[in-house]
Structures are given as structure tokens and as C-alpha cells.
Coordinates of N, CA and C in Angstrom, one line a residue:
X12 N 24.7 3.4 -6.6 CA 24.7 2.6 -5.4 C 24.5 1.2 -5.2
X13 N 25.1 0.3 -4.4 CA 25.3 -0.9 -4.4 C 23.8 -1.7 -4.2
X14 N 24.5 -3.3 -4.2 CA 23.2 -3.9 -4.4 C 22.3 -4.0 -3.0
X15 N 22.8 -3.8 -2.0 CA 22.6 -4.0 -0.5 C 22.2 -2.6 -0.1
X16 N 22.5 -1.6 -0.9 CA 21.5 -0.5 -0.6 C 20.3 -0.6 -1.5
X17 N 20.3 -0.9 -2.9 CA 18.7 -1.0 -3.1 C 18.0 -2.0 -2.3
X18 N 18.2 -3.3 -1.9 CA 17.9 -4.0 -1.1 C 16.8 -3.1 -0.1
X19 N 18.1 -2.7 1.1 CA 17.8 -1.9 2.0 C 16.4 -0.8 1.9
X20 N 16.9 0.0 0.6 CA 15.9 0.9 0.2 C 14.4 0.2 -0.1
X21 N 14.3 -1.0 -0.6 CA 13.0 -1.7 -1.1 C 12.4 -2.0 0.4
X22 N 13.2 -2.5 1.6 CA 12.5 -3.0 2.4 C 12.0 -1.8 3.4
X23 N 12.9 -1.0 3.2 CA 12.2 0.5 4.1 C 10.7 1.0 3.1
X24 N 11.1 1.0 1.9 CA 9.7 1.2 0.8 C 8.5 0.4 1.7
X25 N 9.0 -0.9 1.8 CA 7.5 -2.0 2.0 C 7.0 -1.8 3.2
X26 N 7.7 -1.4 4.1 CA 7.4 -0.8 5.3 C 6.8 0.3 5.5
X27 N 7.1 1.3 4.6 CA 6.4 2.7 4.5 C 4.8 2.2 4.1
X28 N 4.9 1.3 2.7 CA 3.7 1.3 2.1 C 2.6 0.6 3.0
X29 N 3.1 -0.3 4.0 CA 2.4 -1.2 4.8 C 1.9 -0.1 5.9
X30 N 2.5 0.8 6.4 CA 1.9 1.7 7.1 C 1.0 2.8 6.6
X31 N 1.1 3.1 5.2 CA 0.5 3.7 4.5 C -0.9 3.4 4.0
X32 N -1.1 1.9 4.2 CA -2.3 1.3 3.8 C -2.9 1.1 5.0
X33 N -2.0 0.8 6.5 CA -2.8 0.5 7.2 C -3.7 2.0 7.7
X34 N -2.7 3.0 7.4 CA -4.0 4.6 7.8 C -4.8 4.6 6.8
X35 N -4.5 4.0 5.8 CA -6.0 4.1 4.3 C -6.8 3.2 5.1
X36 N -6.7 2.0 5.5 CA -7.5 0.9 6.3 C -8.8 1.6 7.0
X37 N -7.8 2.3 8.0 CA -8.9 3.2 9.2 C -9.5 3.9 8.7
X38 N -9.3 4.6 7.3 CA -9.9 6.0 6.6 C -11.1 5.3 5.8
X39 N -11.0 4.1 4.8 CA -11.9 3.0 4.7 C -12.8 3.0 5.5
X40 N -12.5 2.3 6.4 CA -13.4 1.5 7.5 C -14.5 3.0 8.3
X41 N -13.9 4.1 8.2 CA -14.7 5.3 8.7 C -15.5 5.6 7.5
X42 N -14.8 5.5 6.0 CA -16.3 6.4 5.1 C -17.1 5.1 4.6
X43 N -16.9 3.6 5.2 CA -17.7 2.6 4.9 C -19.1 3.1 5.7
X44 N -18.9 3.5 7.1 CA -20.2 3.7 7.5 C -21.0 5.2 7.4
X45 N -20.4 5.7 6.3 CA -20.9 7.0 6.1 C -21.4 7.4 4.5
X46 N -21.9 8.1 4.2 CA -22.3 8.2 2.6 C -21.6 8.7 1.9
X47 N -20.1 9.2 2.2 CA -18.9 9.5 1.4 C -18.5 8.6 0.4
X48 N -19.1 8.4 -0.7 CA -18.6 7.2 -1.3 C -17.7 7.7 -2.4
X49 N -17.2 8.9 -2.5 CA -16.5 9.7 -3.2 C -14.9 9.6 -2.6
X50 N -14.7 9.8 -1.2 CA -13.7 9.8 -0.6 C -13.4 7.9 -0.2
X51 N -14.6 7.2 -0.1 CA -14.2 6.1 0.0 C -13.5 5.5 -1.1
X52 N -13.8 5.8 -2.4 CA -13.4 5.1 -3.7 C -12.1 5.8 -4.0
X53 N -12.0 7.1 -3.5 CA -10.1 7.8 -3.6 C -9.5 6.8 -2.4
X54 N -9.7 6.7 -1.2 CA -9.2 5.7 -0.3 C -8.6 4.4 -0.9
X55 N -10.1 3.7 -1.5 CA -9.9 2.6 -2.2 C -8.8 2.4 -3.4
X56 N -8.8 3.4 -4.0 CA -8.1 3.5 -5.1 C -6.6 3.4 -4.8
X57 N -6.0 4.7 -3.8 CA -4.8 4.9 -3.4 C -4.2 3.6 -2.7
X58 N -5.1 2.6 -1.7 CA -5.0 1.5 -1.5 C -4.6 0.4 -2.4
X59 N -5.1 0.6 -3.7 CA -4.4 -0.5 -4.7 C -3.4 0.1 -5.5
X60 N -3.2 1.3 -5.5 CA -1.9 1.9 -6.3 C -0.8 1.3 -5.4
X61 N -0.9 1.5 -3.5 CA 0.3 0.8 -3.1 C 0.5 -0.7 -3.0
X62 N -0.9 -1.5 -3.1 CA -0.7 -2.7 -3.1 C 0.2 -3.1 -4.6
X63 N -0.3 -2.3 -5.4 CA 0.4 -2.6 -6.9 C 2.0 -2.5 -6.9
X64 N 2.5 -1.1 -5.9 CA 3.4 -0.8 -5.7 C 4.2 -2.0 -5.1
X65 N 3.8 -2.4 -4.0 CA 4.2 -3.7 -2.6 C 4.4 -5.1 -3.8
X66 N 3.4 -5.2 -4.1 CA 3.6 -6.7 -5.5 C 5.0 -6.7 -6.0
X67 N 5.1 -5.3 -7.0 CA 6.3 -4.6 -7.8 C 7.5 -5.0 -7.2
X68 N 7.5 -4.8 -5.9 CA 8.8 -4.9 -5.2 C 9.0 -5.9 -4.5
X69 N 8.2 -6.9 -4.1 CA 8.1 -8.3 -3.5 C 8.5 -8.9 -4.9
X70 N 8.2 -8.8 -6.0 CA 8.1 -9.7 -7.2 C 9.8 -9.5 -7.3
X71 N 10.4 -9.0 -6.9 CA 11.8 -8.6 -7.2 C 12.3 -9.6 -5.8
X72 N 11.7 -9.8 -5.0 CA 12.5 -11.0 -3.9 C 12.0 -12.6 -4.4
X73 N 11.5 -12.3 -5.7 CA 10.4 -13.3 -6.0 C 9.2 -14.0 -4.9
X74 N 8.6 -13.3 -4.7 CA 7.6 -12.9 -3.8 C 6.2 -12.8 -4.2
X75 N 5.0 -13.4 -4.4 CA 3.7 -13.3 -5.0 C 2.8 -13.0 -3.8
X76 N 2.2 -12.0 -4.0 CA 1.1 -11.7 -3.0 C -0.5 -11.7 -3.7
X77 N -1.0 -12.1 -2.8 CA -2.8 -11.9 -3.0 C -3.1 -11.2 -2.1
X78 N -4.1 -9.8 -2.6 CA -4.6 -9.2 -1.6 C -5.8 -9.9 -1.2
X79 N -6.5 -9.5 0.1 CA -7.8 -9.8 0.4 C -8.6 -8.8 0.1

């Protein structure tokens, strides 16, 4: 696989991760108002996993992020 293909794959993955985080944020918001703390924790865990992967990919581009 060429370097440009690898870069393109990483860019596509970043976009996918951001879409996943957007959906998780919606689910987190729903469950913050609910007493389902186990679901809230699961969604937060998943979000943190995506943020970790995103950070790893962005480090390849010499970009450092801080999550809010």
C-alpha cells in the first residue's frame, strides 16, 4: 500500500471516528438525564476509546489534541 493510500485511510478513519463520537454524544446526553448510569458509563467508555484512537492517528500527523 502506498503512503498516500495510508494517509487517505487515516483521513477516512478520522471522519468515521468523529461521526461515531457525535452519535455517542447524543446517547450520553440522553442517558445523563436518565438514571441508567451503566449505559452512560458504557457510552463514555466507548467515546474515550474513540478519542484515544483519534489521538493516535493525529499524532501521526504531528497534531496533539486535548479533549473537553
